[in-house]
PDB file of C-alpha atoms in Angstrom:
ATOM      1  CA  MET A   1      14.890   1.280  16.820  1.00 56.00           C
ATOM      2  CA  GLU A   2      13.447   4.675  17.675  1.00 65.00           C
ATOM      3  CA  ILE A   3      15.982   7.486  17.557  1.00 78.00           C
ATOM      4  CA  ALA A   4      15.800  10.034  20.356  1.00 81.00           C
ATOM      5  CA  ILE A   5      15.065  13.681  19.561  1.00 85.00           C
ATOM      6  CA  HIS A   6      18.319  14.844  21.138  1.00 85.00           C
ATOM      7  CA  ASP A   7      20.288  12.532  18.782  1.00 87.00           C
ATOM      8  CA  LYS A   8      18.590  14.107  15.769  1.00 89.00           C
ATOM      9  CA  LEU A   9      19.220  17.603  17.077  1.00 89.00           C
ATOM     10  CA  SER A  10      22.850  16.709  17.774  1.00 90.00           C
ATOM     11  CA  ALA A  11      23.241  15.594  14.174  1.00 90.00           C
ATOM     12  CA  LEU A  12      21.971  18.983  13.001  1.00 91.00           C
ATOM     13  CA  ALA A  13      24.033  20.957  15.518  1.00 91.00           C
ATOM     14  CA  HIS A  14      27.163  20.906  13.348  1.00 92.00           C
ATOM     15  CA  PRO A  15      26.923  23.753  10.794  1.00 91.00           C
ATOM     16  CA  ASN A  16      28.270  21.709   7.882  1.00 92.00           C
ATOM     17  CA  ARG A  17      25.973  18.761   8.597  1.00 93.00           C
ATOM     18  CA  LEU A  18      23.110  21.235   8.729  1.00 93.00           C
ATOM     19  CA  GLU A  19      24.104  22.569   5.292  1.00 91.00           C
ATOM     20  CA  VAL A  20      24.064  19.026   3.872  1.00 93.00           C
ATOM     21  CA  PHE A  21      20.626  18.473   5.380  1.00 92.00           C
ATOM     22  CA  ARG A  22      19.317  21.796   4.048  1.00 89.00           C
ATOM     23  CA  LEU A  23      20.551  20.932   0.543  1.00 89.00           C
ATOM     24  CA  LEU A  24      18.724  17.601   0.623  1.00 91.00           C
ATOM     25  CA  MET A  25      15.574  19.327   1.863  1.00 87.00           C
ATOM     26  CA  ARG A  26      15.763  21.735  -1.076  1.00 82.00           C
ATOM     27  CA  ARG A  27      16.188  18.830  -3.491  1.00 83.00           C
ATOM     28  CA  TYR A  28      13.433  16.656  -1.978  1.00 83.00           C
ATOM     29  CA  PRO A  29      12.065  14.291  -3.259  1.00 80.00           C
ATOM     30  CA  ASP A  30      15.132  13.784  -5.484  1.00 82.00           C
ATOM     31  CA  ALA A  31      17.860  11.345  -4.487  1.00 88.00           C
ATOM     32  CA  VAL A  32      21.157  13.236  -4.806  1.00 90.00           C
ATOM     33  CA  PRO A  33      24.511  11.508  -5.476  1.00 92.00           C
ATOM     34  CA  ALA A  34      27.106  11.919  -2.731  1.00 93.00           C
ATOM     35  CA  GLY A  35      29.589  13.404  -5.196  1.00 92.00           C
ATOM     36  CA  GLN A  36      27.141  16.093  -6.256  1.00 89.00           C
ATOM     37  CA  ILE A  37      26.513  17.009  -2.610  1.00 92.00           C
ATOM     38  CA  ALA A  38      30.247  17.319  -1.971  1.00 92.00           C
ATOM     39  CA  GLN A  39      30.735  19.440  -5.085  1.00 89.00           C
ATOM     40  CA  ALA A  40      27.792  21.729  -4.354  1.00 86.00           C
ATOM     41  CA  LEU A  41      28.984  22.454  -0.810  1.00 89.00           C
ATOM     42  CA  ASP A  42      32.718  22.491  -1.664  1.00 89.00           C
ATOM     43  CA  LEU A  43      33.474  19.548   0.632  1.00 92.00           C
ATOM     44  CA  LYS A  44      36.082  16.832   0.292  1.00 94.00           C
ATOM     45  CA  PRO A  45      34.374  13.538  -0.628  1.00 92.00           C
ATOM     46  CA  ASN A  46      35.471  11.783   2.576  1.00 94.00           C
ATOM     47  CA  THR A  47      34.279  14.736   4.679  1.00 94.00           C
ATOM     48  CA  ALA A  48      30.878  14.741   2.953  1.00 93.00           C
ATOM     49  CA  SER A  49      30.681  10.986   3.560  1.00 94.00           C
ATOM     50  CA  VAL A  50      31.203  11.494   7.307  1.00 94.00           C
ATOM     51  CA  TYR A  51      28.451  14.144   7.454  1.00 93.00           C
ATOM     52  CA  LEU A  52      26.049  11.984   5.453  1.00 95.00           C
ATOM     53  CA  SER A  53      26.760   8.994   7.675  1.00 94.00           C
ATOM     54  CA  ALA A  54      25.942  11.020  10.806  1.00 94.00           C
ATOM     55  CA  LEU A  55      22.654  12.285   9.334  1.00 94.00           C
ATOM     56  CA  LYS A  56      21.752   8.776   8.208  1.00 94.00           C
ATOM     57  CA  LYS A  57      22.520   7.357  11.662  1.00 93.00           C
ATOM     58  CA  ALA A  58      20.202   9.990  13.148  1.00 91.00           C
ATOM     59  CA  GLY A  59      17.450   8.834  10.779  1.00 92.00           C
ATOM     60  CA  LEU A  60      17.144  12.208   9.066  1.00 93.00           C
ATOM     61  CA  ILE A  61      18.210  11.009   5.611  1.00 93.00           C
ATOM     62  CA  GLU A  62      18.039   7.753   3.663  1.00 95.00           C
ATOM     63  CA  GLN A  63      20.646   6.088   1.458  1.00 95.00           C
ATOM     64  CA  THR A  64      20.145   4.143  -1.754  1.00 94.00           C
ATOM     65  CA  ARG A  65      22.619   2.656  -4.207  1.00 92.00           C
ATOM     66  CA  THR A  66      22.431   2.927  -7.995  1.00 86.00           C
ATOM     67  CA  GLY A  67      25.261   0.896  -9.479  1.00 87.00           C
ATOM     68  CA  THR A  68      28.372   2.180  -7.736  1.00 87.00           C
ATOM     69  CA  SER A  69      26.799   5.507  -6.781  1.00 89.00           C
ATOM     70  CA  LEU A  70      25.403   6.216  -3.323  1.00 92.00           C
ATOM     71  CA  GLN A  71      22.433   8.580  -3.367  1.00 93.00           C
ATOM     72  CA  TYR A  72      20.731  10.357  -0.498  1.00 94.00           C
ATOM     73  CA  THR A  73      17.295  11.793   0.135  1.00 93.00           C
ATOM     74  CA  THR A  74      15.520  13.328   3.117  1.00 92.00           C
ATOM     75  CA  ASN A  75      13.626  10.942   5.402  1.00 91.00           C
ATOM     76  CA  LEU A  76      10.604  13.201   5.556  1.00 85.00           C
ATOM     77  CA  GLY A  77       8.692  11.034   8.014  1.00 85.00           C
ATOM     78  CA  GLU A  78      11.478  11.279  10.595  1.00 87.00           C
ATOM     79  CA  VAL A  79      11.865  15.016   9.997  1.00 86.00           C
ATOM     80  CA  ARG A  80       8.164  15.577  10.590  1.00 81.00           C
ATOM     81  CA  GLY A  81       8.381  13.405  13.693  1.00 80.00           C
ATOM     82  CA  LEU A  82      11.222  15.562  14.991  1.00 82.00           C
ATOM     83  CA  PHE A  83       9.200  18.756  14.723  1.00 75.00           C
ATOM     84  CA  ASP A  84       6.030  17.140  16.017  1.00 72.00           C
ATOM     85  CA  GLY A  85       7.991  15.891  19.019  1.00 70.00           C
ATOM     86  CA  LEU A  86       9.496  19.291  19.672  1.00 69.00           C
ATOM     87  CA  LEU A  87       6.213  21.148  19.447  1.00 63.00           C
ATOM     88  CA  GLY A  88       4.257  18.543  21.382  1.00 60.00           C
ATOM     89  CA  GLY A  89       6.800  18.233  24.174  1.00 55.00           C
ATOM     90  CA  CYS A  90       7.984  21.799  24.509  1.00 55.00           C
ATOM     91  CA  CYS A  91       4.725  23.618  23.885  1.00 55.00           C
ATOM     92  CA  GLN A  92       2.189  21.190  25.349  1.00 50.00           C
ATOM     93  CA  SER A  93       0.570  21.202  21.884  1.00 47.00           C
ATOM     94  CA  ARG A  94      -0.729  24.705  22.549  1.00 50.00           C
ATOM     95  CA  PRO A  95      -1.352  26.569  19.286  1.00 49.00           C
ATOM     96  CA  ASP A  96      -0.924  29.913  21.038  1.00 51.00           C
ATOM     97  CA  LEU A  97       2.681  28.986  21.860  1.00 51.00           C
ATOM     98  CA  CYS A  98       3.847  27.161  18.764  1.00 56.00           C
ATOM     99  CA  VAL A  99       2.864  27.108  15.123  1.00 51.00           C
ATOM    100  CA  PRO A 100       1.431  23.644  14.314  1.00 50.00           C
ATOM    101  CA  THR A 101       3.365  21.574  11.775  1.00 48.00           C
ATOM    102  CA  THR A 102       0.135  20.297  10.202  1.00 50.00           C
ATOM    103  CA  LEU A 103      -1.049  22.689   7.523  1.00 49.00           C
ATOM    104  CA  PRO A 104      -4.766  23.464   7.329  1.00 51.00           C
ATOM    105  CA  GLU A 105      -6.554  21.477   4.660  1.00 55.00           C
ATOM    106  CA  THR A 106      -7.738  24.455   2.677  1.00 56.00           C
ATOM    107  CA  PRO A 107      -7.302  24.995  -1.071  1.00 60.00           C
ATOM    108  CA  ILE A 108      -4.446  27.275  -2.112  1.00 60.00           C
ATOM    109  CA  MET A 109      -6.703  29.095  -4.584  1.00 61.00           C
ATOM    110  CA  THR A 110      -9.717  30.288  -2.622  1.00 57.00           C
ATOM    111  CA  ASP A 111     -10.086  33.402  -4.779  1.00 63.00           C
ATOM    112  CA  THR A 112     -10.707  32.048  -8.286  1.00 65.00           C
ATOM    113  CA  THR A 113     -10.452  35.534  -9.802  1.00 73.00           C
ATOM    114  CA  ARG A 114      -6.856  36.064  -8.682  1.00 84.00           C
ATOM    115  CA  ARG A 115      -3.954  35.115 -10.918  1.00 91.00           C
ATOM    116  CA  LEU A 116      -1.312  32.867  -9.380  1.00 93.00           C
ATOM    117  CA  ASN A 117       2.328  33.964  -9.618  1.00 95.00           C
ATOM    118  CA  ALA A 118       4.982  31.394 -10.577  1.00 96.00           C
ATOM    119  CA  LEU A 119       8.748  31.927 -10.702  1.00 96.00           C
ATOM    120  CA  PHE A 120      11.160  29.600 -12.527  1.00 97.00           C
ATOM    121  CA  ILE A 121      14.771  29.696 -11.352  1.00 94.00           C
ATOM    122  CA  CYS A 122      17.921  28.475 -13.048  1.00 93.00           C
ATOM    123  CA  THR A 123      21.554  29.506 -12.800  1.00 91.00           C
ATOM    124  CA  GLY A 124      22.008  31.681 -15.900  1.00 92.00           C
ATOM    125  CA  ASN A 125      18.354  32.456 -16.750  1.00 95.00           C
ATOM    126  CA  SER A 126      19.264  32.094 -20.398  1.00 94.00           C
ATOM    127  CA  ALA A 127      17.501  28.889 -21.483  1.00 96.00           C
ATOM    128  CA  ARG A 128      15.395  26.518 -19.370  1.00 96.00           C
ATOM    129  CA  SER A 129      13.840  29.069 -17.016  1.00 97.00           C
ATOM    130  CA  LEU A 130      13.057  31.432 -19.906  1.00 97.00           C
ATOM    131  CA  MET A 131      11.388  28.588 -21.795  1.00 97.00           C
ATOM    132  CA  ALA A 132       9.297  27.743 -18.735  1.00 97.00           C
ATOM    133  CA  GLU A 133       8.281  31.377 -18.278  1.00 97.00           C
ATOM    134  CA  SER A 134       7.179  31.649 -21.905  1.00 97.00           C
ATOM    135  CA  ILE A 135       5.327  28.329 -21.892  1.00 97.00           C
ATOM    136  CA  LEU A 136       3.380  29.125 -18.725  1.00 97.00           C
ATOM    137  CA  ARG A 137       2.484  32.550 -20.038  1.00 95.00           C
ATOM    138  CA  THR A 138       0.995  30.871 -23.117  1.00 94.00           C
ATOM    139  CA  GLU A 139      -0.497  27.742 -21.540  1.00 93.00           C
ATOM    140  CA  GLY A 140      -1.705  29.382 -18.325  1.00 90.00           C
ATOM    141  CA  LEU A 141      -4.971  30.490 -19.939  1.00 82.00           C
ATOM    142  CA  GLY A 142      -4.921  33.811 -18.105  1.00 86.00           C
ATOM    143  CA  ARG A 143      -4.746  32.143 -14.665  1.00 91.00           C
ATOM    144  CA  PHE A 144      -1.020  32.685 -14.082  1.00 94.00           C
ATOM    145  CA  ASN A 145       1.608  35.390 -14.104  1.00 95.00           C
ATOM    146  CA  ALA A 146       4.912  33.808 -15.191  1.00 96.00           C
ATOM    147  CA  PHE A 147       8.400  34.987 -14.216  1.00 96.00           C
ATOM    148  CA  SER A 148      11.948  33.649 -14.414  1.00 96.00           C
ATOM    149  CA  ALA A 149      15.312  34.536 -12.897  1.00 95.00           C
ATOM    150  CA  GLY A 150      18.847  33.274 -12.398  1.00 93.00           C
ATOM    151  CA  THR A 151      21.095  32.886  -9.382  1.00 90.00           C
ATOM    152  CA  MET A 152      23.983  33.996 -11.613  1.00 91.00           C
ATOM    153  CA  PRO A 153      22.281  35.544 -14.646  1.00 93.00           C
ATOM    154  CA  SER A 154      24.183  35.333 -17.919  1.00 91.00           C
ATOM    155  CA  GLY A 155      22.999  38.752 -19.063  1.00 89.00           C
ATOM    156  CA  GLN A 156      21.057  37.689 -22.145  1.00 92.00           C
ATOM    157  CA  PRO A 157      18.855  34.867 -23.445  1.00 95.00           C
ATOM    158  CA  HIS A 158      20.582  32.168 -25.463  1.00 95.00           C
ATOM    159  CA  PRO A 159      20.108  32.801 -29.212  1.00 95.00           C
ATOM    160  CA  LYS A 160      18.745  29.286 -29.791  1.00 95.00           C
ATOM    161  CA  VAL A 161      16.098  29.869 -27.108  1.00 96.00           C
ATOM    162  CA  ILE A 162      14.940  33.051 -28.805  1.00 96.00           C
ATOM    163  CA  GLU A 163      14.840  31.250 -32.163  1.00 95.00           C
ATOM    164  CA  LEU A 164      12.956  28.250 -30.757  1.00 96.00           C
ATOM    165  CA  LEU A 165      10.387  30.223 -28.768  1.00 97.00           C
ATOM    166  CA  GLY A 166       9.764  32.520 -31.720  1.00 95.00           C
ATOM    167  CA  SER A 167       9.149  29.536 -33.987  1.00 95.00           C
ATOM    168  CA  LYS A 168       6.618  28.182 -31.450  1.00 95.00           C
ATOM    169  CA  GLY A 169       4.667  31.433 -31.506  1.00 94.00           C
ATOM    170  CA  HIS A 170       5.695  32.757 -28.078  1.00 95.00           C
ATOM    171  CA  ASP A 171       6.086  36.465 -27.400  1.00 92.00           C
ATOM    172  CA  ILE A 172       9.856  36.947 -27.073  1.00 92.00           C
ATOM    173  CA  GLY A 173       9.851  40.738 -26.890  1.00 90.00           C
ATOM    174  CA  GLN A 174       9.946  40.918 -23.086  1.00 86.00           C
ATOM    175  CA  LEU A 175      12.385  38.078 -22.403  1.00 93.00           C
ATOM    176  CA  ARG A 176      15.594  39.018 -20.602  1.00 93.00           C
ATOM    177  CA  SER A 177      18.122  37.436 -18.264  1.00 95.00           C
ATOM    178  CA  LYS A 178      17.704  38.750 -14.708  1.00 94.00           C
ATOM    179  CA  SER A 179      18.681  38.042 -11.113  1.00 94.00           C
ATOM    180  CA  VAL A 180      16.570  36.437  -8.396  1.00 92.00           C
ATOM    181  CA  ASP A 181      17.288  39.593  -6.394  1.00 91.00           C
ATOM    182  CA  GLU A 182      14.646  41.389  -8.466  1.00 91.00           C
ATOM    183  CA  PHE A 183      11.989  39.189  -6.888  1.00 90.00           C
ATOM    184  CA  ASN A 184      13.109  39.476  -3.284  1.00 83.00           C
ATOM    185  CA  SER A 185      12.091  43.050  -2.540  1.00 81.00           C
ATOM    186  CA  ASP A 186       8.969  44.567  -1.019  1.00 81.00           C
ATOM    187  CA  GLU A 187       7.949  45.879  -4.451  1.00 85.00           C
ATOM    188  CA  ALA A 188       8.280  42.508  -6.202  1.00 88.00           C
ATOM    189  CA  PRO A 189       5.231  40.331  -6.939  1.00 90.00           C
ATOM    190  CA  LYS A 190       4.492  37.837  -4.156  1.00 91.00           C
ATOM    191  CA  MET A 191       5.023  34.329  -5.509  1.00 92.00           C
ATOM    192  CA  ASP A 192       2.610  31.418  -5.102  1.00 93.00           C
ATOM    193  CA  PHE A 193       5.018  28.925  -6.682  1.00 95.00           C
ATOM    194  CA  VAL A 194       8.801  28.793  -7.069  1.00 93.00           C
ATOM    195  CA  PHE A 195      10.318  26.096  -9.302  1.00 95.00           C
ATOM    196  CA  THR A 196      14.000  25.323  -9.819  1.00 92.00           C
ATOM    197  CA  VAL A 197      14.671  23.840 -13.257  1.00 93.00           C
ATOM    198  CA  CYS A 198      18.375  23.058 -12.892  1.00 87.00           C
ATOM    199  CA  ASP A 199      20.189  21.067 -10.220  1.00 79.00           C
ATOM    200  CA  HIS A 200      22.791  23.759  -9.631  1.00 76.00           C
ATOM    201  CA  ALA A 201      20.202  26.365  -8.682  1.00 63.00           C
ATOM    202  CA  ALA A 202      18.368  23.868  -6.472  1.00 63.00           C
ATOM    203  CA  ASN A 203      21.616  23.131  -4.618  1.00 68.00           C
ATOM    204  CA  GLU A 204      22.124  26.794  -3.768  1.00 63.00           C
ATOM    205  CA  GLU A 205      20.652  28.716  -0.887  1.00 64.00           C
ATOM    206  CA  CYS A 206      17.791  30.738  -2.335  1.00 62.00           C
ATOM    207  CA  PRO A 207      16.201  33.807  -0.770  1.00 63.00           C
ATOM    208  CA  THR A 208      13.409  33.396   1.743  1.00 66.00           C
ATOM    209  CA  TRP A 209      10.388  34.304  -0.336  1.00 72.00           C
ATOM    210  CA  PRO A 210       7.659  36.436   1.246  1.00 70.00           C
ATOM    211  CA  GLY A 211       4.367  34.643   1.772  1.00 70.00           C
ATOM    212  CA  GLN A 212       5.891  31.139   1.880  1.00 75.00           C
ATOM    213  CA  PRO A 213       5.219  30.090  -1.740  1.00 87.00           C
ATOM    214  CA  MET A 214       5.079  26.412  -2.627  1.00 90.00           C
ATOM    215  CA  SER A 215       8.272  25.118  -4.216  1.00 89.00           C
ATOM    216  CA  ALA A 216       9.395  22.128  -6.247  1.00 90.00           C
ATOM    217  CA  HIS A 217      12.445  20.980  -8.174  1.00 89.00           C
ATOM    218  CA  TRP A 218      11.801  20.339 -11.857  1.00 93.00           C
ATOM    219  CA  GLY A 219      15.368  19.684 -12.953  1.00 90.00           C
ATOM    220  CA  LEU A 220      16.273  18.796 -16.538  1.00 92.00           C
ATOM    221  CA  PRO A 221      19.499  18.704 -18.584  1.00 91.00           C
ATOM    222  CA  ASP A 222      20.962  22.014 -19.721  1.00 92.00           C
ATOM    223  CA  PRO A 223      20.595  22.240 -23.519  1.00 94.00           C
ATOM    224  CA  VAL A 224      23.238  24.984 -23.598  1.00 92.00           C
ATOM    225  CA  LYS A 225      25.838  22.357 -22.650  1.00 90.00           C
ATOM    226  CA  ALA A 226      24.820  19.940 -25.391  1.00 91.00           C
ATOM    227  CA  GLY A 227      27.597  18.972 -27.781  1.00 88.00           C
ATOM    228  CA  GLY A 228      27.703  17.421 -31.219  1.00 90.00           C
ATOM    229  CA  THR A 229      26.459  18.815 -34.497  1.00 92.00           C
ATOM    230  CA  ASP A 230      24.234  21.834 -34.826  1.00 90.00           C
ATOM    231  CA  ALA A 231      21.293  19.500 -35.436  1.00 93.00           C
ATOM    232  CA  GLN A 232      22.068  17.614 -32.208  1.00 93.00           C
ATOM    233  CA  ARG A 233      22.278  20.858 -30.250  1.00 93.00           C
ATOM    234  CA  ASN A 234      18.961  21.999 -31.725  1.00 94.00           C
ATOM    235  CA  LEU A 235      17.434  18.677 -30.673  1.00 95.00           C
ATOM    236  CA  ALA A 236      18.604  19.245 -27.085  1.00 95.00           C
ATOM    237  CA  PHE A 237      16.743  22.561 -26.988  1.00 96.00           C
ATOM    238  CA  GLN A 238      13.660  20.960 -28.561  1.00 96.00           C
ATOM    239  CA  GLN A 239      13.686  18.184 -25.954  1.00 96.00           C
ATOM    240  CA  ALA A 240      14.035  20.652 -23.070  1.00 96.00           C
ATOM    241  CA  TYR A 241      11.129  22.658 -24.471  1.00 97.00           C
ATOM    242  CA  GLY A 242       8.980  19.534 -24.898  1.00 96.00           C
ATOM    243  CA  LEU A 243       9.628  18.300 -21.361  1.00 96.00           C
ATOM    244  CA  LEU A 244       8.871  21.692 -19.839  1.00 97.00           C
ATOM    245  CA  ARG A 245       5.716  22.059 -21.920  1.00 96.00           C
ATOM    246  CA  ASN A 246       4.450  18.665 -20.785  1.00 96.00           C
ATOM    247  CA  ARG A 247       5.144  19.468 -17.136  1.00 97.00           C
ATOM    248  CA  ILE A 248       3.559  22.891 -17.331  1.00 97.00           C
ATOM    249  CA  THR A 249       0.501  21.551 -19.182  1.00 96.00           C
ATOM    250  CA  ALA A 250       0.036  19.063 -16.327  1.00 96.00           C
ATOM    251  CA  PHE A 251       0.582  21.825 -13.773  1.00 97.00           C
ATOM    252  CA  VAL A 252      -2.018  24.234 -15.160  1.00 95.00           C
ATOM    253  CA  SER A 253      -4.535  21.371 -15.361  1.00 94.00           C
ATOM    254  CA  LEU A 254      -4.438  20.764 -11.584  1.00 94.00           C
ATOM    255  CA  PRO A 255      -7.662  21.522  -9.653  1.00 92.00           C
ATOM    256  CA  PHE A 256      -6.227  24.354  -7.559  1.00 89.00           C
ATOM    257  CA  GLU A 257      -9.692  25.236  -6.271  1.00 86.00           C
ATOM    258  CA  THR A 258     -10.038  21.889  -4.467  1.00 89.00           C
ATOM    259  CA  LEU A 259      -6.492  20.763  -3.565  1.00 87.00           C
ATOM    260  CA  ASP A 260      -5.149  21.531  -0.096  1.00 87.00           C
ATOM    261  CA  ARG A 261      -1.471  22.498   0.200  1.00 85.00           C
ATOM    262  CA  ILE A 262      -0.190  19.039   1.116  1.00 84.00           C
ATOM    263  CA  SER A 263      -2.016  17.333  -1.758  1.00 89.00           C
ATOM    264  CA  LEU A 264      -0.920  20.051  -4.148  1.00 91.00           C
ATOM    265  CA  GLN A 265       2.703  19.685  -3.021  1.00 89.00           C
ATOM    266  CA  HIS A 266       2.605  15.966  -3.811  1.00 88.00           C
ATOM    267  CA  GLN A 267       1.143  16.735  -7.234  1.00 93.00           C
ATOM    268  CA  ILE A 268       3.793  19.289  -8.231  1.00 93.00           C
ATOM    269  CA  ASP A 269       6.556  16.995  -6.942  1.00 90.00           C
ATOM    270  CA  ASP A 270       5.195  14.197  -9.131  1.00 92.00           C
ATOM    271  CA  ILE A 271       5.113  16.504 -12.147  1.00 95.00           C
ATOM    272  CA  GLY A 272       8.811  17.182 -11.599  1.00 91.00           C
ATOM    273  CA  ARG A 273       9.492  13.458 -12.091  1.00 88.00           C
ATOM    274  CA  GLN A 274       8.039  13.450 -15.623  1.00 88.00           C
ATOM    275  CA  THR A 275      10.696  12.598 -18.217  1.00 85.00           C
ATOM    276  CA  ASP A 276       8.650  12.440 -21.436  1.00 82.00           C
ATOM    277  CA  ALA A 277       9.888  15.186 -23.742  1.00 75.00           C
ATOM    278  CA  SER A 278       7.696  14.318 -26.743  1.00 76.00           C
ATOM    279  CA  GLU A 279       5.195  17.045 -27.465  1.00 63.00           C
ATOM    280  CA  PRO A 280       1.546  16.035 -27.916  1.00 52.00           C
ATOM    281  CA  GLU A 281       0.229  15.942 -31.459  1.00 49.00           C
TER     282      GLU A 281
END
């Protein structure tokens, strides 16, 4: 059954339902457990359930079940249909009145001499995002400028991160924990890519980045929270490093000169689903 545009807009008219929808858009293509949504937005579980049910009824999100857990993801086809319907009906498909929802099929990297800027975001900017910054700086082969930041920076890199990166031959002299606010000013470098590497940061409202950089969620477990013996904690940091290195190696190998934005978005989303943490020989 086709759902009318006004029903979809009505579902988004409530500010809290809109916040749930925005969170799922930020986490796309991940399926997010209902409990995590409620916790991230400080909602009672039954209240979050009511909002999710309304968005699902409007066709804007989809529900899956894993064991006893209900998980939700954006129904991107319906969302695109909503905007296509709005622009086609309200603007008579005139490009001088409305911005088209279909992006031009042009490569993101038309100037092969320019370095691409990539920002990795986590909550504390003490472990995962710093690892990603260091790995891209090394593996980027001079094609990338790598940065990292935290939504709530801890103030300093974790000692085990410094030890690990140093042992891998990375330059650790310039690593520091810093806020995303540093990259949201007119003087800051304009980003081409923004990656969140922890679920908490992806759940938060991030700044609107100038230039509309491409974004993706590359979440992975926080090694700082690993328990057990010192050897087990060291292994958690090694596994986080290995997973990030594999993802970043795949990322820098993409043919940026030939991929249009939509194809490239699919590619970086797929990279975020990689779970192999074993480093290549």
